[in-house]
Each structure stands twice: as C-alpha cells, then as structure tokens.
Amino acid sequence: MPTVELKKVTMKFGDVTAAEDVNLLIKDGEYVAILGPSGCGKTTIAKIVSGILEPTEGDVYIDGRRVNGIPSEERRIGYVFQNILLFPHLSVWDNSIYSPRVKGLDDKEQKALGNETLQMVEMLKESAKFPSELSGGAQQKVGLARALATRAGLLILDEPLSALDARVRVDLRYTLRNLVKNLGLTAIHVTHDQEEAMSVADRIVIMRKGKIVEQGPPAQMYHDPQQIFTANFLGESNFLEGVVDRTIDSWAVVELRNEQFIRVKGNGLRRGQAVVVSIRPEHLTLTKVAAAPMLIGKVQDVHFAGAYVRYDVTVRTGDALIVDAIADDARFNTGEDVIVLFDLKHVRVYPRPYAGLQEALKLE
Amino acid sequence: MPDIVLRGLTKRFRGRVAIDHVDLEVKNGEYMVFLGPTGAGKTTLLRMIAGLTKPDEGDVIIGGKDVTKMPPEVRGLAYMSQTYSLFPQLRVWDNVSFSPSVKGLPPEDTERLAREMLLLVGLLDRRDAYPRELSGGMQQRTALARALAAGTNVLLLDEPLRALDARLRIALRLSIKKLSKDLGITALHVTHDQEEALLVADRVAILRHGRIEQIGLSRQVYNDPVNPFVAQFLGEADFFLGEVDEVSSAGTKLHSGTRHWVARTSRLHPGQDACVAAKSENVRIVRDGADVQNKFEAVVTRKLFLGRFVGLELTSKETKLPLKVRLEAERGKDIEEGSRLALSIAPKDLMVFPIPPGGLAKELEVE
C-alpha cells in the first residue's frame, strides 16, 4: 500500500495561509489521524493529498511518485466525506459500485466488488434500499463501501463520523479501524474529535494555525505531550502558572500564585524560570489527609459524568481546577474543604509560553 | 413561576407518531436535559413547548397558564436553535437587541439590556462584529445573549453545542448551565450526547420513539436504568441472557447455560428469561485466585486507547456475547490483545431486566 509524503507544503488562499511548510511522512499501512480545531488546516492537507487542491508551494509524493499536477482520479485514492453524499435516486447497491473506476469493470467483477465491500461494512442485506430509508450511520457505511470498492490502497477520511450521533460515532470508529487494518490500507483520517483520533489511529498529527504542533502514537501523545497545546487539546488538563523558586537535585520547587508552593520533578528547570505546571483531572485526587505534593482547596461544584465524577475545586493559588474521580460515589460535597493531591509522575512542567497561557491554549 | 407542565402531549407527522402522550413537569429553575438518539422526538418536544410546532393532542402549561393554543411570541420563552439563526447582515449588537420584546422597550432600556447580556457572555468588545467574523464559539454566545435578551425565564436549547468542535464542546458544556443557574432561569436542553447530558443536567429525560423511557437525576438514570436501552445508551454496557432461579430482597440468582450468577434484586420470577447487564467500567479484573462472586474468564480480542480510559473487547464462553471493559489507562497498560483475564462483576453492579419485546438486539439499536 502507498506511502504518502508532503515536503514543505504551503497552501495560501489569497492572504490566508491555510497550511504552512508542512512536512509529513505516512508509512505503508499506517493509520494517521490529523487532529485540530476548525481552521487549523487539516482538511486542506487531506485535499492536497487527494488532488482536490494544488499546493501553492511544496511537493506531494504518493508511493514515491511526485503527484503535483496529477488529477485526483489518477491518484488511486478512496475518499470518504463528512457529508455522506450518496446518490438519493440510486440503491445501496448502485451507490456502492458507483465510482468510475468500478464502472469500467465488466459486470462480473462489478458484482464481486459490490458484494465484497457491502459485506465488509455489513450492509449487503440492505442492497436494495435507498439512502432515504437508512439511518445516518448506515449511509456512512455505504459511503465507506463505495470508497473501498475502488480498491484504492490509500483511504482519505474527511471527518467521516462528524455528521452522526455521538453513540453511532463510537460504534463506527471500531468498524473503520478494523477495515483499514484488515485490508492493510494506508489511511489519513481528519477529525476535530480527540477521542476519535486516539481510538482509531496509529499516529496522531496535531495541527494548529496551518502548522503541525506535535505528532506521535496516541498513548505517548496523551501521557507525555511535549507541547502545552497538546496537553490541553488531547484530553483535558489543569494549568497552574508559577516561577521556579529553587532546584534540589532532580527536583524543583515552583512558587505558584498567592505564595503557594509545589514540588515537581524538575530536570532542566532553572531558578527564576517562568513555568506552567500541568496535570490531567484524573491524576488529581481529593482527600482529607495531607501528603505531598498537594494544594488546599474548596469544592465549588460536583458533576456526575457516568464513569467518573467531576469536581470543580478552587485552590489557594486562586486557580480553578477540575478533578475527576473514577468510580467515586461523590464523597465530597459543594463547599467542602479538601486537599488536592498531585500524582507526581503525571505532572508536566512547560516553559511559560511567550504569548501567554491563554493564547497558547486557545481552541479557536 | 415558570414551571412547565406537559400533559398527554402528542404529535404525528404524516401518520407517524413523533411524540407519544408525553407527561412531564419541569420545576422552576431546573436544568432539564432531553437525551435520545436521532428521531427520538426531542426536538419536536422542544418545539411544541416553544409553540413552533402545534401538538395534535395534549396541553402545554407554563407558569400555571395553558399556552397550548398561544403563538410562540407570547409564551415568554427564549429558543436557541442548533444553527443559532443569527442575522448575517446585522452586527452582534443589533442581533442581540433584535428580539421583538426588546424592540418594544425604550431605547435606553434596550441599550442597557443588550450591554448586560453581551457582558454576561463576554462579547461586549465584539459588539461591532458581523457573525461571519466570529468563531463558532462566539457565534454560539451571541445567539445565547440574543435569546436571553428577550428577558425570559425559560431557555429552550436545541443541541446548543452541536455546531462546535469536539474539544470546544467539552470546554463549553458547563458554561450555559452556569449562566442559567446564575440567572435563576429554567432551561430545557436537547442533546444526543450522553456525556454532555449527564454532566450538565439536574434531571435527564431519556427519549426513544417519542416516549420518555426514564427521567431522573443523572446518577439515577445511569446507575439504575429501567431497561436495557437506557442501560446501554448512557455510557457503555455489557449484556448477556439468562434464566432466573430465585429472587429475594438480597438479590436475583440466575443461570446462563451451566454458569450461575448473583445479581441485584429484581421483579422477575423464577423460570423467567432475563437480560443481564453491567456497565463496562464495573466489569473488573481480578487476580486469578481471587475469591469473589461472579468470577469468570475472558480473552482480550481488542484493545483501544481512549485517553483516560483503555477500552477492551473480550470474548468469554460464560457470557457468549462479546464484552466491553473500560479501565483506567494506568491499569490497562500491560494488557495485550490475546491476554486471558479473570473478571468479576459485583452482584450490586449486575442488573436484571425482562427480555425486551422484540428481543435484545432490537432493544439496543441506537438508530
């Protein structure tokens, strides 16, 4: 299956730069999710790979061949769109074998392909139905079958699940990953949904303002984000601003607001450095018993979220923290004084961003 | 006192029932969420309360007054649609001060109200912008300010977060609730997103096929679902089939094949076929030799990384149906596809339901 490579790709629309100097190599059989907020350039990248857009600068290679200037239909790509775009007057069957590449085959081959791909997405029984008789999820499965029927080795999925209900979305992402892996395809999946990206992809590429912020396997990106934007965008995080007060061996003591101190692992930190201490809500624990490292606070609100309980807690630094307790029966109440314990191995310390914390975390 | 009461509310579209005799009371100041899959009737229900859709039967009573036959503008409600419906040719300021009830006010009151509302949603500094110049989140807040400027006590929200990016949705989901609580207004919020619903709601009403399947606090509907549909629509649940042996106040004893289980108490009777369910985070991994109830073995067929959780899919001879298990990321670290695990479900976490009419598979359909 094909590799994909972008070299110094820039895309400008008038004054707007949608993608800037993007370098990306996607391996044979790799499932890559491009994740980012609206307007980050992720769809632009998908369109450049597929040939819908021609980059202003830079080169695109598919399977080692430079494809700049080569039209979409000659790139052997299966494309699945957010808006499902089935032909309303055609049956599921006819939709599944619609693509020109399939149309060029003889009847027998067409039939074999239609059967095979509809079976893969478990829609063969619905062959005779029309799109209007199907749910959104079922329609998207037909869209996927149509893309697979082209026998393209590279699949581009542009927000394929975004138009669907939350619940259906969760079910379908399993289907997607399974199909791609079983068929050994190379896939580029564009999404703004972090959980979707984490659950389907071998590698996540996070984009913001036309540039790649960070990339890596989902678990590594979640547990050890190198960039503060990633820490916030992939999952949620608490951020506390402070200054390194002193360093002792591999430890650092950070002075937070209101003369509160916290001890963190501090390799490479230096005295006087402005930093942001980051920790995910599930790595904080509420207790009544003091232990280090901790901050003292008060519960402001309690929200039940199913598999976990979320506490809004203000601590003495003045910061508002979110604390998630898994399998907790809401042991603490609004107004209660609590101790917030930090799980040290999950604390990350970042240099304070030049443009300010708010700007560095901005979601839109 | 804008308590909302619905009595026998019914709506059919071309003979198909969209809302089927719904009775509901919403308390003053309550934040109520209507949750359900597409086509469940949530939006229709909201539109009937707003007066945008005419019911075929039943009454809508707001603040003790029957408004069923009244047009939307005299009901004193604010309605925010999924797409916000801002006027593209008007600036933020003019969008917010547009509402007819605001228009009737003297200019200085309109001015004060618009200013207050924009301040409330944090957009006063963007008063001169046109909607297209705003981000999605800002457009949503403009729509919210406009809805609130109508001076309402009841806010109707149709999928207020749907048009936003997933991450932004997470960041903003509690903001509307906070605002409505600060203002002391009653809110009805429609969504298909179960996590959003659980997190923001005082009470959740779960709709399916035009009926309210269950209504209660988030914790109640999550922990004590009335049927398998609700059990799996909120969070994630595992199911298998069995036959009841014995029921007492202490629990339900049942078997599935040759395997015996102890579950929560139920109203089923001995000999009755049962559908047994557990939330996927309540299926726990135990030590091989652990002496616990409802212990069984399963093989991991798939492992999925979900951030804070790891999702496992397993097969087990004991339950026949495939299982899903949700673990804290830390605990799931060393488990691999193909691993054999000892699992257990505490009797209090094992729920028992009668076999749903139409069978279990049909019951669990979400579309």
XYZ file of C-alpha atoms in Angstrom:
731
model
C 0.000 0.000 0.000
C 1.181 3.503 -0.725
C 3.290 5.791 1.385
C 2.442 9.476 1.403
C 4.920 12.266 1.780
C 4.450 16.006 1.967
C 7.567 18.142 1.604
C 7.444 21.807 2.586
C 3.819 22.094 1.591
C 2.258 25.539 1.850
C -1.263 26.451 0.825
C -2.398 30.038 0.508
C -5.873 31.297 -0.274
C -5.306 34.971 -1.049
C -3.923 36.462 2.163
C -4.856 33.451 4.258
C -2.268 30.745 4.812
C -4.158 27.502 5.399
C -1.058 25.299 5.629
C 2.486 26.446 6.175
C 5.632 24.495 5.447
C 4.121 21.133 6.331
C 6.402 18.101 6.252
C 4.762 14.759 6.835
C 5.652 11.163 6.035
C 2.978 8.475 6.276
C 4.151 4.900 6.154
C 2.752 1.978 4.224
C -0.261 0.621 6.083
C -0.244 3.350 8.680
C -3.446 4.860 10.071
C -2.790 8.539 10.696
C -5.274 10.921 12.264
C -4.853 14.622 11.617
C -6.426 16.375 14.561
C -7.015 20.015 15.255
C -9.571 22.745 15.805
C -11.630 24.271 12.987
C -9.471 26.199 10.564
C -6.192 24.526 11.573
C -5.523 23.306 8.036
C -6.266 19.623 8.480
C -8.846 19.402 5.701
C -6.548 21.400 3.441
C -3.885 18.730 3.907
C -6.365 15.962 3.060
C -7.437 17.835 -0.061
C -3.848 18.381 -1.142
C -3.053 14.676 -0.825
C -6.163 13.753 -2.761
C -5.512 16.291 -5.511
C -8.599 18.415 -4.913
C -6.244 21.276 -4.083
C -2.920 22.038 -5.699
C -0.443 23.376 -3.104
C 0.949 26.883 -3.533
C 4.394 25.554 -2.672
C 5.958 22.197 -1.920
C 5.711 18.657 -3.201
C 3.393 15.735 -2.653
C 4.518 12.144 -3.155
C 2.313 9.077 -3.198
C 4.210 5.813 -3.211
C 7.373 7.669 -4.055
C 5.897 9.335 -7.121
C 5.534 13.121 -7.230
C 1.863 13.778 -7.879
C 1.755 17.570 -8.133
C -0.394 18.380 -11.150
C -1.793 14.869 -11.386
C -5.592 14.903 -11.183
C -7.455 13.239 -8.288
C -8.873 10.399 -10.330
C -5.383 9.210 -11.261
C -4.124 9.122 -7.681
C -5.922 5.913 -6.686
C -7.454 7.251 -3.529
C -10.682 6.296 -1.799
C -12.353 9.336 -0.284
C -14.993 9.391 2.433
C -16.643 12.706 3.177
C -18.322 14.198 6.213
C -21.457 14.872 4.216
C -22.195 11.422 3.113
C -23.084 12.322 -0.464
C -24.858 9.185 -1.598
C -26.967 9.468 -4.720
C -30.530 9.593 -3.423
C -32.035 8.035 -6.568
C -29.661 5.060 -6.524
C -29.970 1.979 -4.341
C -27.346 0.985 -1.800
C -26.010 -1.495 -4.337
C -25.730 1.038 -7.154
C -24.171 3.583 -4.839
C -21.550 1.098 -3.701
C -20.341 0.397 -7.246
C -20.773 3.925 -8.492
C -17.205 5.116 -8.736
C -15.864 5.475 -12.299
C -13.092 3.008 -11.622
C -15.605 0.334 -10.707
C -17.884 1.317 -13.590
C -15.118 0.485 -16.033
C -15.045 -3.150 -14.967
C -17.149 -5.891 -16.500
C -20.422 -6.962 -14.865
C -18.972 -9.965 -13.142
C -16.163 -8.027 -11.500
C -18.526 -5.238 -10.506
C -20.802 -7.741 -8.874
C -17.949 -9.358 -6.993
C -16.689 -5.990 -5.754
C -20.128 -4.781 -4.686
C -20.735 -7.992 -2.797
C -17.384 -7.950 -1.107
C -17.397 -4.343 0.036
C -21.009 -4.253 1.193
C -20.328 -7.404 3.138
C -17.329 -5.777 4.799
C -19.458 -2.943 6.138
C -22.316 -5.332 6.947
C -24.725 -3.684 4.539
C -25.206 -6.454 1.975
C -28.674 -7.235 3.308
C -29.718 -3.641 2.646
C -28.563 -3.630 -1.005
C -31.979 -2.848 -2.441
C -32.735 0.040 -0.109
C -32.401 3.703 -0.981
C -30.363 6.153 1.114
C -33.512 7.832 2.470
C -34.503 4.512 4.062
C -31.238 4.279 6.002
C -30.012 5.842 9.241
C -27.036 8.213 9.120
C -24.628 5.557 10.335
C -25.814 3.057 7.729
C -25.479 5.682 5.000
C -21.918 6.372 6.025
C -21.150 2.645 5.849
C -22.304 2.693 2.229
C -20.081 5.729 1.637
C -17.220 3.697 3.031
C -18.098 0.677 0.873
C -18.051 2.904 -2.195
C -14.583 4.155 -1.309
C -13.328 0.612 -0.648
C -14.761 -0.668 -3.937
C -12.275 1.468 -5.831
C -9.591 -0.881 -4.494
C -7.509 2.162 -3.697
C -4.698 1.486 -1.259
C -4.967 4.929 0.269
C -8.094 5.975 2.084
C -8.774 9.590 2.983
C -11.445 10.050 5.609
C -12.510 13.662 5.985
C -14.477 13.987 9.250
C -16.238 10.724 8.348
C -18.182 10.484 11.595
C -18.898 14.114 12.411
C -22.411 14.183 10.999
C -23.511 11.209 13.111
C -24.960 10.866 16.606
C -22.408 10.504 19.398
C -23.393 6.932 20.125
C -23.284 5.804 16.497
C -19.957 7.537 16.075
C -18.435 5.405 18.815
C -19.634 2.182 17.202
C -18.477 3.146 13.715
C -14.945 4.067 14.641
C -14.303 0.441 15.552
C -15.581 -0.549 12.119
C -13.298 1.958 10.442
C -10.107 0.920 12.183
C -10.844 -2.771 11.714
C -11.446 -2.435 7.990
C -8.358 -0.343 7.389
C -6.167 -2.743 9.368
C -7.649 -5.933 7.940
C -7.224 -4.680 4.394
C -3.781 -3.270 5.165
C -4.700 0.147 3.790
C -2.910 3.411 4.413
C -5.385 5.857 5.926
C -5.481 9.579 6.588
C -8.344 10.449 8.901
C -9.138 14.111 9.503
C -11.063 14.926 12.661
C -11.614 17.519 15.353
C -12.624 14.837 17.841
C -9.753 13.883 20.112
C -11.221 10.655 21.433
C -11.995 9.509 17.901
C -8.406 10.234 16.862
C -6.975 8.362 19.842
C -9.112 5.290 19.302
C -8.611 4.828 15.542
C -5.082 5.943 14.772
C -1.573 4.513 14.930
C -0.274 8.051 14.974
C -1.860 11.409 15.678
C -0.724 14.593 13.985
C -1.925 17.695 15.800
C -2.301 20.833 13.715
C -2.928 24.396 14.679
C -2.943 27.526 12.527
C -1.691 25.688 9.464
C 1.255 24.034 11.190
C 1.999 20.682 12.757
C 2.256 21.161 16.516
C 3.262 17.651 17.515
C 2.887 14.054 16.370
C 3.204 10.574 17.809
C 1.361 7.431 18.898
C -1.873 8.214 20.818
C -0.736 6.917 24.218
C 2.553 8.778 24.076
C 0.843 11.986 22.995
C -1.686 11.673 25.799
C 0.691 10.733 28.594
C 3.719 12.749 27.645
C 2.757 15.726 25.491
C 5.776 17.862 24.612
C 3.683 20.892 23.738
C 1.325 22.644 26.113
C -1.311 22.919 23.361
C -1.319 19.132 23.042
C -1.721 18.682 26.789
C -4.909 20.704 26.605
C -6.265 19.647 23.243
C -5.838 15.914 23.651
C -7.795 15.184 26.794
C -8.174 17.961 29.340
C -5.596 19.429 31.696
C -5.233 21.821 34.585
C -2.628 24.544 34.219
C -1.007 26.469 37.074
C 1.351 29.335 36.359
C 4.391 29.866 38.544
C 8.087 30.555 38.848
C 10.818 28.089 39.788
C 11.780 29.039 43.328
C 14.653 26.627 43.790
C 16.042 23.374 42.451
C 17.324 20.493 44.547
C 18.962 17.612 42.693
C 16.372 16.484 40.164
C 13.580 18.303 41.949
C 12.250 21.800 41.591
C 10.022 23.797 43.865
C 7.648 26.020 41.925
C 6.097 29.061 43.511
C 2.538 29.326 42.305
C 0.218 32.276 42.841
C -0.577 33.501 46.349
C 2.668 32.143 47.771
C 1.716 28.550 47.298
C 4.498 26.091 46.552
C 4.595 22.747 44.849
C 7.461 20.321 44.404
C 7.860 18.737 40.980
C 10.377 16.661 39.083
C 12.475 19.348 37.581
C 15.073 18.150 35.150
C 16.354 21.092 33.155
C 14.457 23.722 35.101
C 16.366 26.685 36.428
C 15.770 29.081 39.267
C 13.624 32.080 38.334
C 12.199 30.434 35.239
C 8.543 31.187 34.463
C 6.697 27.894 34.048
C 3.296 26.290 33.727
C 2.596 23.184 35.813
C 0.164 20.874 34.046
C -1.771 17.856 35.279
C -4.793 15.986 33.949
C -8.005 15.901 36.009
C -7.786 12.129 36.514
C -4.313 12.474 38.013
C -5.536 14.648 40.849
C -7.100 13.071 43.937
C -9.246 14.667 46.604
C -8.589 13.680 50.181
C -8.749 14.897 53.768
C -5.266 13.730 54.655
C -2.292 15.949 53.907
C 0.540 14.498 51.819
C 2.948 15.983 49.296
C 2.631 17.347 46.706
C -0.691 18.959 47.379
C -2.729 22.140 47.353
C -5.514 23.062 49.730
C -8.857 23.946 48.214
C -12.613 24.009 48.366
C -15.150 22.083 46.280
C -17.226 24.512 44.193
C -19.404 22.070 42.320
C -19.862 18.360 41.713
C -20.941 16.886 38.380
C -21.825 13.287 37.729
C -20.476 12.138 34.367
C -21.248 8.428 34.327
C -17.966 6.561 34.600
C -16.484 9.367 36.680
C -17.415 12.272 38.954
C -16.041 15.708 38.153
C -15.280 18.171 40.939
C -14.709 21.873 40.373
C -12.224 22.893 43.045
C -10.632 26.267 43.729
C -7.251 26.031 45.389
C -5.320 28.586 47.418
C -3.416 29.744 44.367
C -6.734 31.126 43.155
C -6.779 28.662 40.255
C -9.916 26.704 39.454
C -9.070 23.034 38.956
C -11.068 20.134 37.596
C -10.621 16.835 39.403
C -12.081 13.590 38.033
C -12.647 10.701 40.373
C -13.309 7.365 38.753
C -15.755 5.036 40.493
C -16.241 7.574 43.242
C -19.607 7.945 44.850
C -19.320 11.744 45.071
C -17.744 11.542 48.501
C -17.210 15.281 48.684
C -19.834 17.983 48.634
C -20.012 21.522 47.349
C -18.446 23.885 49.874
C -16.290 21.217 51.474
C -12.625 21.889 52.257
C -10.378 19.357 50.580
C -6.783 18.535 49.877
C -5.883 18.094 46.226
C -3.115 15.534 45.758
C -0.940 15.583 42.643
C 0.205 12.300 41.130
C 3.838 13.295 40.623
C 4.635 11.047 37.712
C 1.892 12.690 35.684
C 2.867 16.276 36.389
C 4.355 18.073 33.380
C 6.150 21.390 33.558
C 6.327 23.645 30.498
C 8.114 26.951 29.989
C 5.516 29.718 30.204
C 4.549 30.497 26.585
C 5.725 33.892 25.299
C 2.315 34.922 24.069
C 0.727 33.963 27.394
C -1.030 30.836 28.570
C -4.485 31.759 27.256
C -3.176 32.317 23.761
C -1.165 29.087 23.779
C -4.225 27.034 24.721
C -6.858 28.767 22.610
C -9.240 26.329 20.979
C -10.442 28.586 18.180
C -43.146 30.850 38.452
C -42.457 29.310 35.084
C -42.966 25.679 35.940
C -43.559 23.758 32.750
C -46.181 21.048 32.683
C -46.885 18.822 29.707
C -49.983 16.641 29.694
C -50.535 13.888 27.151
C -48.601 15.794 24.529
C -48.794 14.017 21.181
C -47.600 14.818 17.671
C -47.890 12.828 14.471
C -46.214 13.614 11.186
C -47.970 12.031 8.226
C -49.442 9.364 10.457
C -46.114 8.544 12.146
C -46.044 9.254 15.869
C -43.214 11.657 16.730
C -44.270 12.328 20.326
C -46.492 9.855 22.075
C -48.525 11.078 25.059
C -45.700 12.709 26.977
C -46.340 13.869 30.537
C -43.667 15.960 32.200
C -43.162 18.534 34.926
C -40.170 20.828 34.957
C -39.552 22.770 38.142
C -38.769 26.429 38.394
C -35.026 26.980 37.944
C -34.390 23.421 36.913
C -31.887 22.453 34.209
C -33.579 19.614 32.337
C -31.977 17.660 29.510
C -33.809 15.712 26.810
C -31.484 12.954 25.646
C -32.037 10.436 22.897
C -30.926 9.198 19.507
C -31.831 10.983 16.263
C -35.544 10.610 15.576
C -36.466 10.083 19.237
C -38.636 13.213 19.193
C -36.503 15.503 21.370
C -36.571 18.494 19.041
C -40.280 18.046 18.307
C -40.972 18.094 22.023
C -38.946 21.273 22.481
C -40.629 22.946 19.520
C -44.079 22.161 20.907
C -43.137 23.790 24.193
C -41.829 26.792 22.263
C -45.029 26.973 20.196
C -43.174 26.387 16.921
C -44.925 23.064 16.310
C -48.611 22.509 17.019
C -49.432 19.420 19.071
C -52.169 17.046 17.863
C -53.230 16.278 21.422
C -52.377 17.368 24.927
C -51.576 20.575 26.776
C -48.582 22.791 27.395
C -48.864 24.715 30.656
C -46.301 27.341 31.546
C -46.422 29.143 34.877
C -49.874 27.732 35.537
C -51.238 29.055 32.269
C -52.388 26.855 29.400
C -50.432 28.162 26.393
C -51.206 25.281 24.035
C -53.037 27.490 21.576
C -50.869 30.567 22.010
C -48.273 31.702 19.471
C -44.583 31.486 20.416
C -44.030 35.210 20.951
C -46.455 35.482 23.880
C -45.128 32.430 25.734
C -42.227 34.321 27.281
C -39.657 31.726 26.229
C -36.305 32.034 24.542
C -35.390 29.494 21.880
C -31.897 28.867 20.635
C -31.637 26.689 17.533
C -28.799 24.338 16.647
C -27.609 26.640 13.900
C -28.072 29.811 16.009
C -30.028 31.592 13.225
C -28.119 34.846 13.624
C -28.832 37.585 11.093
C -25.736 37.651 8.899
C -26.269 41.265 7.848
C -26.562 42.535 11.418
C -23.741 43.230 13.829
C -23.501 41.398 17.130
C -25.063 44.345 18.925
C -28.049 44.508 16.580
C -28.527 40.756 16.658
C -28.739 40.847 20.441
C -31.088 43.822 20.608
C -33.272 42.496 17.823
C -35.870 40.480 19.720
C -39.398 41.872 19.401
C -39.831 42.102 23.147
C -36.628 44.104 23.336
C -37.707 46.280 20.418
C -40.758 47.386 22.338
C -38.604 48.849 25.101
C -37.439 52.462 25.285
C -34.003 52.853 23.626
C -32.129 53.294 26.905
C -33.553 50.023 28.275
C -32.711 48.165 25.072
C -29.215 49.561 25.266
C -28.811 48.539 28.892
C -30.183 45.052 28.285
C -28.037 44.378 25.225
C -24.976 45.619 27.092
C -25.749 43.441 30.098
C -26.264 40.324 28.014
C -23.111 40.830 25.958
C -21.161 41.388 29.139
C -22.628 38.190 30.542
C -21.419 36.099 27.598
C -18.134 38.011 27.396
C -18.656 39.557 23.972
C -19.132 43.248 24.666
C -15.816 44.025 22.979
C -17.047 42.328 19.793
C -20.308 44.281 19.608
C -19.498 45.700 16.176
C -18.508 42.422 14.535
C -20.643 40.616 11.991
C -21.445 36.946 12.677
C -19.143 35.727 9.887
C -16.235 37.473 11.601
C -16.776 35.439 14.758
C -15.557 31.979 15.670
C -18.124 29.196 16.171
C -17.976 29.554 19.942
C -18.537 33.314 19.736
C -21.489 32.853 17.397
C -22.990 30.482 19.897
C -22.556 33.014 22.703
C -24.100 35.753 20.562
C -27.122 33.530 19.982
C -27.296 32.858 23.697
C -27.130 36.582 24.503
C -29.889 37.242 21.996
C -32.070 34.513 23.478
C -31.521 35.840 26.999
C -32.154 39.447 25.978
C -35.770 38.511 25.414
C -35.999 38.782 29.196
C -37.124 35.233 29.560
C -37.458 32.898 32.493
C -37.296 29.811 30.329
C -34.494 28.992 27.949
C -35.002 26.311 25.290
C -31.775 24.975 23.805
C -31.783 22.696 20.775
C -28.388 20.975 20.579
C -26.638 24.164 21.682
C -23.160 22.644 21.319
C -23.578 20.531 18.201
C -22.104 23.024 15.757
C -18.879 23.325 17.768
C -15.643 21.342 17.574
C -15.488 18.344 19.915
C -12.832 19.848 22.185
C -14.589 23.197 22.378
C -17.838 21.409 23.192
C -16.116 19.841 26.185
C -14.760 23.197 27.285
C -18.111 24.967 26.976
C -20.649 22.362 28.051
C -20.998 23.608 31.597
C -20.978 27.296 30.679
C -24.630 27.524 29.613
C -25.731 25.723 32.735
C -23.718 28.054 34.927
C -25.238 31.051 33.180
C -28.790 29.816 33.561
C -28.209 28.954 37.215
C -26.708 32.405 37.857
C -29.752 33.996 36.242
C -32.114 31.618 38.024
C -33.904 30.601 34.841
C -35.402 27.282 33.836
C -33.634 25.554 30.974
C -34.527 22.698 28.638
C -31.523 21.376 26.742
C -31.792 18.862 23.905
C -28.826 16.656 23.049
C -27.860 13.287 21.614
C -24.592 13.286 23.549
C -24.900 11.225 26.702
C -21.806 12.520 28.449
C -22.897 16.097 27.889
C -26.357 15.222 29.204
C -25.142 13.524 32.377
C -22.703 16.283 33.176
C -24.964 19.314 32.730
C -28.369 18.035 33.786
C -30.190 18.429 37.051
C -32.525 15.818 35.619
C -32.301 13.873 32.361
C -35.278 12.612 30.375
C -34.314 9.797 28.025
C -36.463 9.674 24.923
C -36.991 6.918 22.430
C -39.675 6.576 19.766
C -41.460 9.652 21.063
C -41.725 8.474 24.651
C -39.868 9.261 27.823
C -38.238 5.974 28.785
C -36.881 7.254 32.065
C -36.478 10.531 33.898
C -34.319 11.302 36.912
C -31.054 12.663 38.267
C -28.024 11.831 36.138
C -26.811 9.449 38.797
C -30.148 7.632 38.984
C -30.631 7.070 35.286
C -27.022 5.978 34.932
C -26.905 3.621 37.890
C -30.498 2.381 37.867
C -31.676 2.206 34.281
C -35.245 0.991 33.762
C -34.488 -1.080 30.683
C -31.587 -2.352 28.571
C -31.920 0.560 26.147
C -31.261 3.134 28.850
C -28.532 0.934 30.335
C -26.549 0.970 27.128
C -27.399 4.456 25.878
C -25.764 6.027 28.933
C -22.139 5.051 28.998
C -21.363 1.587 27.773
C -22.835 -1.693 28.981
C -22.399 -5.416 28.533
C -25.306 -7.813 28.141
C -25.984 -11.500 28.262
C -29.032 -13.702 28.553
C -30.023 -15.984 31.407
C -32.854 -17.618 33.273
C -33.956 -16.637 36.782
C -33.673 -19.244 39.581
C -34.566 -17.292 42.658
C -35.450 -13.721 43.635
C -35.219 -12.223 47.106
C -34.660 -8.781 48.545
C -30.970 -9.686 48.710
C -30.624 -10.368 45.032
C -31.519 -12.345 41.948
C -29.955 -15.743 41.363
C -29.858 -16.864 37.788
C -28.024 -19.049 35.356
C -26.793 -18.801 31.825
C -26.076 -22.248 30.414
C -24.431 -24.119 33.283
C -22.995 -20.960 34.781
C -24.574 -19.335 37.865
C -24.714 -15.616 38.641
C -25.834 -13.443 41.530
C -27.315 -10.089 40.547
C -29.224 -7.171 42.034
C -32.713 -7.826 43.216
C -35.426 -7.564 40.573
C -39.114 -8.059 39.962
C -38.605 -11.075 37.783
C -39.872 -14.504 38.798
C -38.184 -17.903 38.857
C -38.124 -19.538 35.450
C -38.361 -16.233 33.635
C -35.881 -15.437 30.841
C -33.728 -12.459 31.744
C -31.431 -9.962 30.151
C -28.442 -9.358 32.417
C -26.373 -6.169 32.141
C -23.380 -4.407 33.664
C -21.732 -1.070 32.921
C -18.420 -1.752 31.246
C -16.425 0.009 33.979
C -17.994 -2.304 36.556
C -16.552 -5.418 34.952
C -13.381 -5.662 36.980
C -10.159 -7.509 36.507
C -9.329 -9.716 39.496
C -6.419 -11.909 40.497
C -6.610 -15.463 39.197
C -7.032 -16.942 42.650
C -9.338 -14.219 43.998
C -12.324 -15.443 45.955
C -15.059 -13.190 44.576
C -18.591 -13.635 43.317
C -19.440 -13.797 39.618
C -15.903 -14.566 38.601
C -15.276 -15.632 35.011
C -12.607 -15.746 32.341
C -12.347 -13.910 29.066
C -9.855 -13.337 26.274
C -8.967 -9.862 25.042
C -9.745 -9.543 21.344
C -9.101 -5.835 21.004
C -7.567 -3.033 22.983
C -8.392 0.586 22.286
C -6.714 3.647 23.680
C -9.242 6.265 24.754
C -7.068 8.677 26.711
C -8.016 8.414 30.341
C -9.515 5.001 29.720
C -8.462 1.889 27.923
C -11.280 0.044 26.217
C -11.059 -3.728 25.959
C -13.212 -6.024 23.897
C -13.315 -9.592 25.086
C -14.953 -12.890 24.364
C -16.000 -15.293 27.039
C -17.569 -18.707 26.926
C -19.544 -17.794 30.023
C -21.481 -14.882 28.558
C -21.430 -15.910 24.890
C -21.996 -12.297 23.793
C -18.841 -10.195 23.338
C -17.926 -7.971 26.281
C -16.555 -4.481 26.622
C -14.484 -3.439 29.605
C -13.348 0.047 30.451
C -10.267 0.507 32.619
C -8.310 3.433 33.917
C -5.430 3.920 31.493
C -2.884 3.071 34.169
C -4.393 -0.325 34.918
C -4.811 -1.271 31.302
C -1.203 -0.538 30.389
C 0.150 -4.076 30.407
C -2.836 -5.865 28.922
C -2.448 -7.042 25.363
C -4.673 -8.460 22.686
C -4.827 -12.208 23.269
C -4.396 -11.922 27.065
C -6.598 -14.159 29.189
C -8.132 -12.282 32.121
C -10.033 -13.235 35.248
C -13.003 -10.877 35.604
C -15.736 -10.330 38.095
C -18.872 -8.242 38.395
C -20.120 -7.384 41.883
C -23.743 -8.531 42.386
C -24.785 -4.922 43.064
C -23.444 -3.958 39.620
C -25.239 -6.745 37.771
C -28.654 -5.572 36.599
C -31.517 -7.825 35.547
C -34.290 -6.966 33.096
C -37.079 -8.949 31.459
C -36.326 -9.815 27.823
C -37.458 -6.736 25.904
C -40.321 -7.133 23.450
C -38.723 -7.625 20.035
C -35.586 -9.138 21.523
C -32.347 -7.771 22.920
C -30.688 -6.854 19.621
C -33.628 -4.692 18.600
C -33.752 -3.072 22.029
C -30.130 -1.996 21.752
C -30.446 -0.325 18.356
C -29.500 3.330 18.597
C -30.587 4.450 15.155
